[in-house]
């Protein structure tokens, strides 16, 4: 067992004797009995591996074959080692002194074990606190390599991660022990025995050499530990005298009871009064005040009080336990709530210096989040905690730095945030040092029609996606069967409950993350890893490695996330939908791999109808093949994640697919920058920008565009904010320049992606608004010639209408209001006195409104009134001409 250090927070947080307290025979007997027990219950637990635990009494009461010779050793260890160690290590502890002569006792004894299978995690216990006053953690070792992995000579040992440790003295031997205070957050993990001699790749990286070796160690052995929770009790001759429990334990029990009660605030307050120095009480109180603020819109004057109380409790918790990453992250959240409250008061006319307050709070938020990131990174580097908490802190820190205008610093944080994404999955990472000799599937490119009106190199590159062809598939039939069986089992167990971490869920769709399926099925994990290494990664390199505009990753390709998706047409139709589908979107990561898992009706009488991947880019031109499907089950379509696409409605039957999102690890050499992360920088900057003031928002979007100049989504977003978020009644030159820049941004977006109906639509609207603005502010001389301006607007809106109709026919609409597009066209050409064309456009407005069944809506009635007025105007003017 090794101790991995952070900063010490308590007078004495742990004690560790220099020699083992249990013999090899005792630890072996405990392991053997535990193995038999877990194998039995695993059969009734769907065979799932992972973290398992059992109470020691239950373990030996259910095993008649167990060797109980270890019991005397453990009793001797308690009386001769553990109890004396606690008393000598914490002589001034309140619970160990007093007239009642309290004695130490064991309240629970739990045997824990973990992993020893492909994709195994390093933790035997999650990073958390314990009950009682003290915990004796006794390492029980392992029985050597159990997983089907490459042989490793380095032994695997137990380790204990404590938030407050300051000492590194190498792995402990099996049977050795660490005693720590229960209010210390710990995680039991496994590590290779040479953990401290491993080279750290570079300190700023999360993906260190030691982290990779820890994960390999977790895969190849199943490790065991015994955790004894201890408290004190007092003995009294008076049977009516109930001794008072130690304050720490009373506080803990009050806090845990509060989880189940509506009156949790009262219980938490009492817990904090019982034990003034317990940081967890203040953390929970702060969280509950934040929940109260976010869930109750009728707080009134109490809102400021609740925010101040949340800040107070988080600050108190941080002072008591400065190494708890959660506390610093929550403090930043409370400070943000305080800043937003001050901003509302400022907008309502309160007499206060908001700019100064904003600077103070943003600096405090940054400091708290930087501390949270520092602490969270330490836990992630040694696999003591997952990446979710760290990712959230990095997200909030990047947003805070953007609000402060520190964009260069924000980019560094975003890179680390992107690195978190590259560590999310336990699936195999590309081995760049191994030359695979096996063949990869053949493929051909799916191409969009070119545009003869431009010589732009970006438009000349019309490869949209690749599709695999031929006899060699990405997933062979046996692989498909194995995966679908695992998904069927999962869906049966969850009884329709969604377990996906993605929030964009539609009726008829069921999702499960591939990592979750693999964690319950080691054989599936091994098979998926082999497919990734032998087919997917080499295929992506072969296909995208020649792209000069967007070079391939420098680091190893890896899985960002992967989901099994089941589209059930009947369920979707029962909910009033056309079919089971996904809307138009872009993916996370760098590349998307979409693998078909069952047959379409064209290939099998039992197949589904509809479905497939709708590619927006294929709607340009006269073709109608904008919905693509792999040629057969096991074949794949692969594209860059920036390619806008949708899941076309599956209109009958069930369609199963596996989608794998790929990104890249940080390169081995620290001086090499992972160029593909520029795409992720841009994708992460865009939603962050929407949280900023307008001036900072525009700067943030421009920075995103600089990092990914090939993205059409960025100039589109910039155009929206430049044209629609400003004051059209502002006659200044600055506002005029913004409108013109907005038009140029939409035009740039269309050059990059001529198939985006939204960009064409908003360009047309912006041209119309610019024309009206120029008329009001006497800038007509700055506009293009009338004929050119008319052609540009008409072309933009007509193209938007044509593209949106194709999208709508495919069941993948952008939600563009086509009626408004026709109304704008009619209004514009009417101002040019082209009555015939205006009438043609205006007559389409009512047809569009009737087509979507919105004639009773207020906006539709208003639009129809405008159409009627314009048609009357045309009629009147035509009558005058006849006279």
JSON list of N, CA, C and O in Angstrom, two decimals, residues 412-443:
[
{"chain": "A", "resi": 412, "resn": "UNK", "atom": "N", "xyz": [-5.85, 27.91, -22.38]},
{"chain": "A", "resi": 412, "resn": "UNK", "atom": "CA", "xyz": [-5.09, 26.88, -21.67]},
{"chain": "A", "resi": 412, "resn": "UNK", "atom": "C", "xyz": [-6.01, 25.99, -20.85]},
{"chain": "A", "resi": 412, "resn": "UNK", "atom": "O", "xyz": [-5.83, 24.77, -20.80]},
{"chain": "A", "resi": 413, "resn": "UNK", "atom": "N", "xyz": [-7.01, 26.60, -20.21]},
{"chain": "A", "resi": 413, "resn": "UNK", "atom": "CA", "xyz": [-7.96, 25.82, -19.42]},
{"chain": "A", "resi": 413, "resn": "UNK", "atom": "C", "xyz": [-8.81, 24.94, -20.33]},
{"chain": "A", "resi": 413, "resn": "UNK", "atom": "O", "xyz": [-9.09, 23.77, -20.00]},
{"chain": "A", "resi": 414, "resn": "UNK", "atom": "N", "xyz": [-9.22, 25.47, -21.47]},
{"chain": "A", "resi": 414, "resn": "UNK", "atom": "CA", "xyz": [-10.03, 24.69, -22.40]},
{"chain": "A", "resi": 414, "resn": "UNK", "atom": "C", "xyz": [-9.25, 23.48, -22.92]},
{"chain": "A", "resi": 414, "resn": "UNK", "atom": "O", "xyz": [-9.82, 22.40, -23.12]},
{"chain": "A", "resi": 415, "resn": "UNK", "atom": "N", "xyz": [-7.95, 23.65, -23.14]},
{"chain": "A", "resi": 415, "resn": "UNK", "atom": "CA", "xyz": [-7.13, 22.51, -23.57]},
{"chain": "A", "resi": 415, "resn": "UNK", "atom": "C", "xyz": [-7.14, 21.41, -22.51]},
{"chain": "A", "resi": 415, "resn": "UNK", "atom": "O", "xyz": [-7.22, 20.22, -22.83]},
{"chain": "A", "resi": 416, "resn": "UNK", "atom": "N", "xyz": [-7.07, 21.80, -21.25]},
{"chain": "A", "resi": 416, "resn": "UNK", "atom": "CA", "xyz": [-7.11, 20.80, -20.18]},
{"chain": "A", "resi": 416, "resn": "UNK", "atom": "C", "xyz": [-8.50, 20.18, -20.09]},
{"chain": "A", "resi": 416, "resn": "UNK", "atom": "O", "xyz": [-8.65, 18.98, -19.81]},
{"chain": "A", "resi": 417, "resn": "UNK", "atom": "N", "xyz": [-9.50, 20.98, -20.35]},
{"chain": "A", "resi": 417, "resn": "UNK", "atom": "CA", "xyz": [-10.89, 20.48, -20.39]},
{"chain": "A", "resi": 417, "resn": "UNK", "atom": "C", "xyz": [-11.02, 19.45, -21.51]},
{"chain": "A", "resi": 417, "resn": "UNK", "atom": "O", "xyz": [-11.65, 18.39, -21.34]},
{"chain": "A", "resi": 418, "resn": "UNK", "atom": "N", "xyz": [-10.43, 19.77, -22.67]},
{"chain": "A", "resi": 418, "resn": "UNK", "atom": "CA", "xyz": [-10.46, 18.82, -23.79]},
{"chain": "A", "resi": 418, "resn": "UNK", "atom": "C", "xyz": [-9.69, 17.55, -23.43]},
{"chain": "A", "resi": 418, "resn": "UNK", "atom": "O", "xyz": [-10.10, 16.44, -23.80]},
{"chain": "A", "resi": 419, "resn": "UNK", "atom": "N", "xyz": [-8.59, 17.70, -22.69]},
{"chain": "A", "resi": 419, "resn": "UNK", "atom": "CA", "xyz": [-7.84, 16.51, -22.27]},
{"chain": "A", "resi": 419, "resn": "UNK", "atom": "C", "xyz": [-8.69, 15.64, -21.37]},
{"chain": "A", "resi": 419, "resn": "UNK", "atom": "O", "xyz": [-8.62, 14.40, -21.44]},
{"chain": "A", "resi": 420, "resn": "UNK", "atom": "N", "xyz": [-9.50, 16.25, -20.52]},
{"chain": "A", "resi": 420, "resn": "UNK", "atom": "CA", "xyz": [-10.44, 15.46, -19.70]},
{"chain": "A", "resi": 420, "resn": "UNK", "atom": "C", "xyz": [-11.32, 14.58, -20.58]},
{"chain": "A", "resi": 420, "resn": "UNK", "atom": "O", "xyz": [-11.56, 13.41, -20.28]},
{"chain": "A", "resi": 421, "resn": "UNK", "atom": "N", "xyz": [-11.80, 15.17, -21.67]},
{"chain": "A", "resi": 421, "resn": "UNK", "atom": "CA", "xyz": [-12.63, 14.39, -22.59]},
{"chain": "A", "resi": 421, "resn": "UNK", "atom": "C", "xyz": [-11.89, 13.21, -23.18]},
{"chain": "A", "resi": 421, "resn": "UNK", "atom": "O", "xyz": [-12.47, 12.14, -23.40]},
{"chain": "A", "resi": 422, "resn": "UNK", "atom": "N", "xyz": [-10.58, 13.37, -23.41]},
{"chain": "A", "resi": 422, "resn": "UNK", "atom": "CA", "xyz": [-9.81, 12.27, -23.98]},
{"chain": "A", "resi": 422, "resn": "UNK", "atom": "C", "xyz": [-9.57, 11.15, -22.98]},
{"chain": "A", "resi": 422, "resn": "UNK", "atom": "O", "xyz": [-9.16, 10.05, -23.36]},
{"chain": "A", "resi": 423, "resn": "UNK", "atom": "N", "xyz": [-9.80, 11.42, -21.69]},
{"chain": "A", "resi": 423, "resn": "UNK", "atom": "CA", "xyz": [-9.61, 10.41, -20.65]},
{"chain": "A", "resi": 423, "resn": "UNK", "atom": "C", "xyz": [-10.93, 9.79, -20.20]},
{"chain": "A", "resi": 423, "resn": "UNK", "atom": "O", "xyz": [-10.93, 8.93, -19.31]},
{"chain": "A", "resi": 424, "resn": "UNK", "atom": "N", "xyz": [-12.04, 10.23, -20.77]},
{"chain": "A", "resi": 424, "resn": "UNK", "atom": "CA", "xyz": [-13.35, 9.81, -20.29]},
{"chain": "A", "resi": 424, "resn": "UNK", "atom": "C", "xyz": [-13.57, 8.30, -20.42]},
{"chain": "A", "resi": 424, "resn": "UNK", "atom": "O", "xyz": [-14.08, 7.65, -19.51]},
{"chain": "A", "resi": 425, "resn": "UNK", "atom": "N", "xyz": [-13.20, 7.75, -21.54]},
{"chain": "A", "resi": 425, "resn": "UNK", "atom": "CA", "xyz": [-13.52, 6.35, -21.82]},
{"chain": "A", "resi": 425, "resn": "UNK", "atom": "C", "xyz": [-12.41, 5.41, -21.40]},
{"chain": "A", "resi": 425, "resn": "UNK", "atom": "O", "xyz": [-11.22, 5.75, -21.47]},
{"chain": "A", "resi": 426, "resn": "UNK", "atom": "N", "xyz": [-12.79, 4.20, -20.98]},
{"chain": "A", "resi": 426, "resn": "UNK", "atom": "CA", "xyz": [-11.82, 3.16, -20.64]},
{"chain": "A", "resi": 426, "resn": "UNK", "atom": "C", "xyz": [-11.49, 2.28, -21.83]},
{"chain": "A", "resi": 426, "resn": "UNK", "atom": "O", "xyz": [-10.70, 1.34, -21.71]},
{"chain": "A", "resi": 427, "resn": "UNK", "atom": "N", "xyz": [-12.05, 2.58, -22.99]},
{"chain": "A", "resi": 427, "resn": "UNK", "atom": "CA", "xyz": [-11.77, 1.78, -24.18]},
{"chain": "A", "resi": 427, "resn": "UNK", "atom": "C", "xyz": [-10.34, 2.05, -24.66]},
{"chain": "A", "resi": 427, "resn": "UNK", "atom": "O", "xyz": [-9.73, 3.05, -24.32]},
{"chain": "A", "resi": 428, "resn": "UNK", "atom": "N", "xyz": [-9.84, 1.15, -25.48]},
{"chain": "A", "resi": 428, "resn": "UNK", "atom": "CA", "xyz": [-8.43, 1.15, -25.87]},
{"chain": "A", "resi": 428, "resn": "UNK", "atom": "C", "xyz": [-8.03, 2.45, -26.55]},
{"chain": "A", "resi": 428, "resn": "UNK", "atom": "O", "xyz": [-8.79, 3.02, -27.34]},
{"chain": "A", "resi": 429, "resn": "UNK", "atom": "N", "xyz": [-6.82, 2.89, -26.25]},
{"chain": "A", "resi": 429, "resn": "UNK", "atom": "CA", "xyz": [-6.21, 4.06, -26.88]},
{"chain": "A", "resi": 429, "resn": "UNK", "atom": "C", "xyz": [-5.30, 3.57, -28.01]},
{"chain": "A", "resi": 429, "resn": "UNK", "atom": "O", "xyz": [-4.66, 2.52, -27.89]},
{"chain": "A", "resi": 430, "resn": "UNK", "atom": "N", "xyz": [-5.24, 4.30, -29.10]},
{"chain": "A", "resi": 430, "resn": "UNK", "atom": "CA", "xyz": [-4.40, 3.92, -30.23]},
{"chain": "A", "resi": 430, "resn": "UNK", "atom": "C", "xyz": [-2.94, 3.73, -29.78]},
{"chain": "A", "resi": 430, "resn": "UNK", "atom": "O", "xyz": [-2.37, 4.57, -29.09]},
{"chain": "A", "resi": 431, "resn": "UNK", "atom": "N", "xyz": [-2.36, 2.61, -30.20]},
{"chain": "A", "resi": 431, "resn": "UNK", "atom": "CA", "xyz": [-0.95, 2.34, -29.94]},
{"chain": "A", "resi": 431, "resn": "UNK", "atom": "C", "xyz": [-0.17, 2.74, -31.19]},
{"chain": "A", "resi": 431, "resn": "UNK", "atom": "O", "xyz": [-0.07, 1.99, -32.15]},
{"chain": "A", "resi": 432, "resn": "UNK", "atom": "N", "xyz": [0.41, 3.94, -31.16]},
{"chain": "A", "resi": 432, "resn": "UNK", "atom": "CA", "xyz": [1.10, 4.46, -32.34]},
{"chain": "A", "resi": 432, "resn": "UNK", "atom": "C", "xyz": [2.44, 3.76, -32.58]},
{"chain": "A", "resi": 432, "resn": "UNK", "atom": "O", "xyz": [3.00, 3.86, -33.67]},
{"chain": "A", "resi": 433, "resn": "UNK", "atom": "N", "xyz": [2.93, 3.05, -31.59]},
{"chain": "A", "resi": 433, "resn": "UNK", "atom": "CA", "xyz": [4.22, 2.38, -31.73]},
{"chain": "A", "resi": 433, "resn": "UNK", "atom": "C", "xyz": [4.09, 0.98, -32.32]},
{"chain": "A", "resi": 433, "resn": "UNK", "atom": "O", "xyz": [5.10, 0.35, -32.62]},
{"chain": "A", "resi": 434, "resn": "UNK", "atom": "N", "xyz": [2.85, 0.52, -32.47]},
{"chain": "A", "resi": 434, "resn": "UNK", "atom": "CA", "xyz": [2.63, -0.83, -32.98]},
{"chain": "A", "resi": 434, "resn": "UNK", "atom": "C", "xyz": [2.11, -0.77, -34.42]},
{"chain": "A", "resi": 434, "resn": "UNK", "atom": "O", "xyz": [1.12, -0.08, -34.69]},
{"chain": "A", "resi": 435, "resn": "UNK", "atom": "N", "xyz": [2.81, -1.45, -35.31]},
{"chain": "A", "resi": 435, "resn": "UNK", "atom": "CA", "xyz": [2.39, -1.48, -36.71]},
{"chain": "A", "resi": 435, "resn": "UNK", "atom": "C", "xyz": [1.46, -2.67, -36.93]},
{"chain": "A", "resi": 435, "resn": "UNK", "atom": "O", "xyz": [1.88, -3.82, -36.86]},
{"chain": "A", "resi": 436, "resn": "UNK", "atom": "N", "xyz": [0.19, -2.38, -37.19]},
{"chain": "A", "resi": 436, "resn": "UNK", "atom": "CA", "xyz": [-0.78, -3.45, -37.40]},
{"chain": "A", "resi": 436, "resn": "UNK", "atom": "C", "xyz": [-0.66, -4.00, -38.83]},
{"chain": "A", "resi": 436, "resn": "UNK", "atom": "O", "xyz": [-0.65, -3.24, -39.80]},
{"chain": "A", "resi": 437, "resn": "UNK", "atom": "N", "xyz": [-0.58, -5.32, -38.93]},
{"chain": "A", "resi": 437, "resn": "UNK", "atom": "CA", "xyz": [-0.42, -5.96, -40.22]},
{"chain": "A", "resi": 437, "resn": "UNK", "atom": "C", "xyz": [-1.74, -6.38, -40.84]},
{"chain": "A", "resi": 437, "resn": "UNK", "atom": "O", "xyz": [-1.81, -6.65, -42.04]},
{"chain": "A", "resi": 438, "resn": "UNK", "atom": "N", "xyz": [-2.80, -6.44, -40.04]},
{"chain": "A", "resi": 438, "resn": "UNK", "atom": "CA", "xyz": [-4.08, -6.91, -40.56]},
{"chain": "A", "resi": 438, "resn": "UNK", "atom": "C", "xyz": [-4.70, -5.85, -41.47]},
{"chain": "A", "resi": 438, "resn": "UNK", "atom": "O", "xyz": [-4.51, -4.65, -41.27]},
{"chain": "A", "resi": 439, "resn": "UNK", "atom": "N", "xyz": [-5.47, -6.27, -42.47]},
{"chain": "A", "resi": 439, "resn": "UNK", "atom": "CA", "xyz": [-6.09, -5.30, -43.39]},
{"chain": "A", "resi": 439, "resn": "UNK", "atom": "C", "xyz": [-7.19, -4.50, -42.71]},
{"chain": "A", "resi": 439, "resn": "UNK", "atom": "O", "xyz": [-7.77, -4.93, -41.71]},
{"chain": "A", "resi": 440, "resn": "UNK", "atom": "N", "xyz": [-7.46, -3.33, -43.27]},
{"chain": "A", "resi": 440, "resn": "UNK", "atom": "CA", "xyz": [-8.55, -2.51, -42.78]},
{"chain": "A", "resi": 440, "resn": "UNK", "atom": "C", "xyz": [-9.66, -2.51, -43.83]},
{"chain": "A", "resi": 440, "resn": "UNK", "atom": "O", "xyz": [-9.41, -2.78, -45.01]},
{"chain": "A", "resi": 441, "resn": "UNK", "atom": "N", "xyz": [-10.90, -2.21, -43.43]},
{"chain": "A", "resi": 441, "resn": "UNK", "atom": "CA", "xyz": [-11.99, -2.19, -44.40]},
{"chain": "A", "resi": 441, "resn": "UNK", "atom": "C", "xyz": [-11.74, -1.19, -45.52]},
{"chain": "A", "resi": 441, "resn": "UNK", "atom": "O", "xyz": [-11.16, -0.12, -45.31]},
{"chain": "A", "resi": 442, "resn": "UNK", "atom": "N", "xyz": [-12.16, -1.54, -46.72]},
{"chain": "A", "resi": 442, "resn": "UNK", "atom": "CA", "xyz": [-12.11, -0.61, -47.84]},
{"chain": "A", "resi": 442, "resn": "UNK", "atom": "C", "xyz": [-13.19, 0.45, -47.65]},
{"chain": "A", "resi": 442, "resn": "UNK", "atom": "O", "xyz": [-14.17, 0.23, -46.94]},
{"chain": "A", "resi": 443, "resn": "UNK", "atom": "N", "xyz": [-13.00, 1.60, -48.32]},
{"chain": "A", "resi": 443, "resn": "UNK", "atom": "CA", "xyz": [-13.99, 2.66, -48.17]},
{"chain": "A", "resi": 443, "resn": "UNK", "atom": "C", "xyz": [-14.06, 3.51, -49.43]},
{"chain": "A", "resi": 443, "resn": "UNK", "atom": "O", "xyz": [-13.15, 3.50, -50.27]}
]
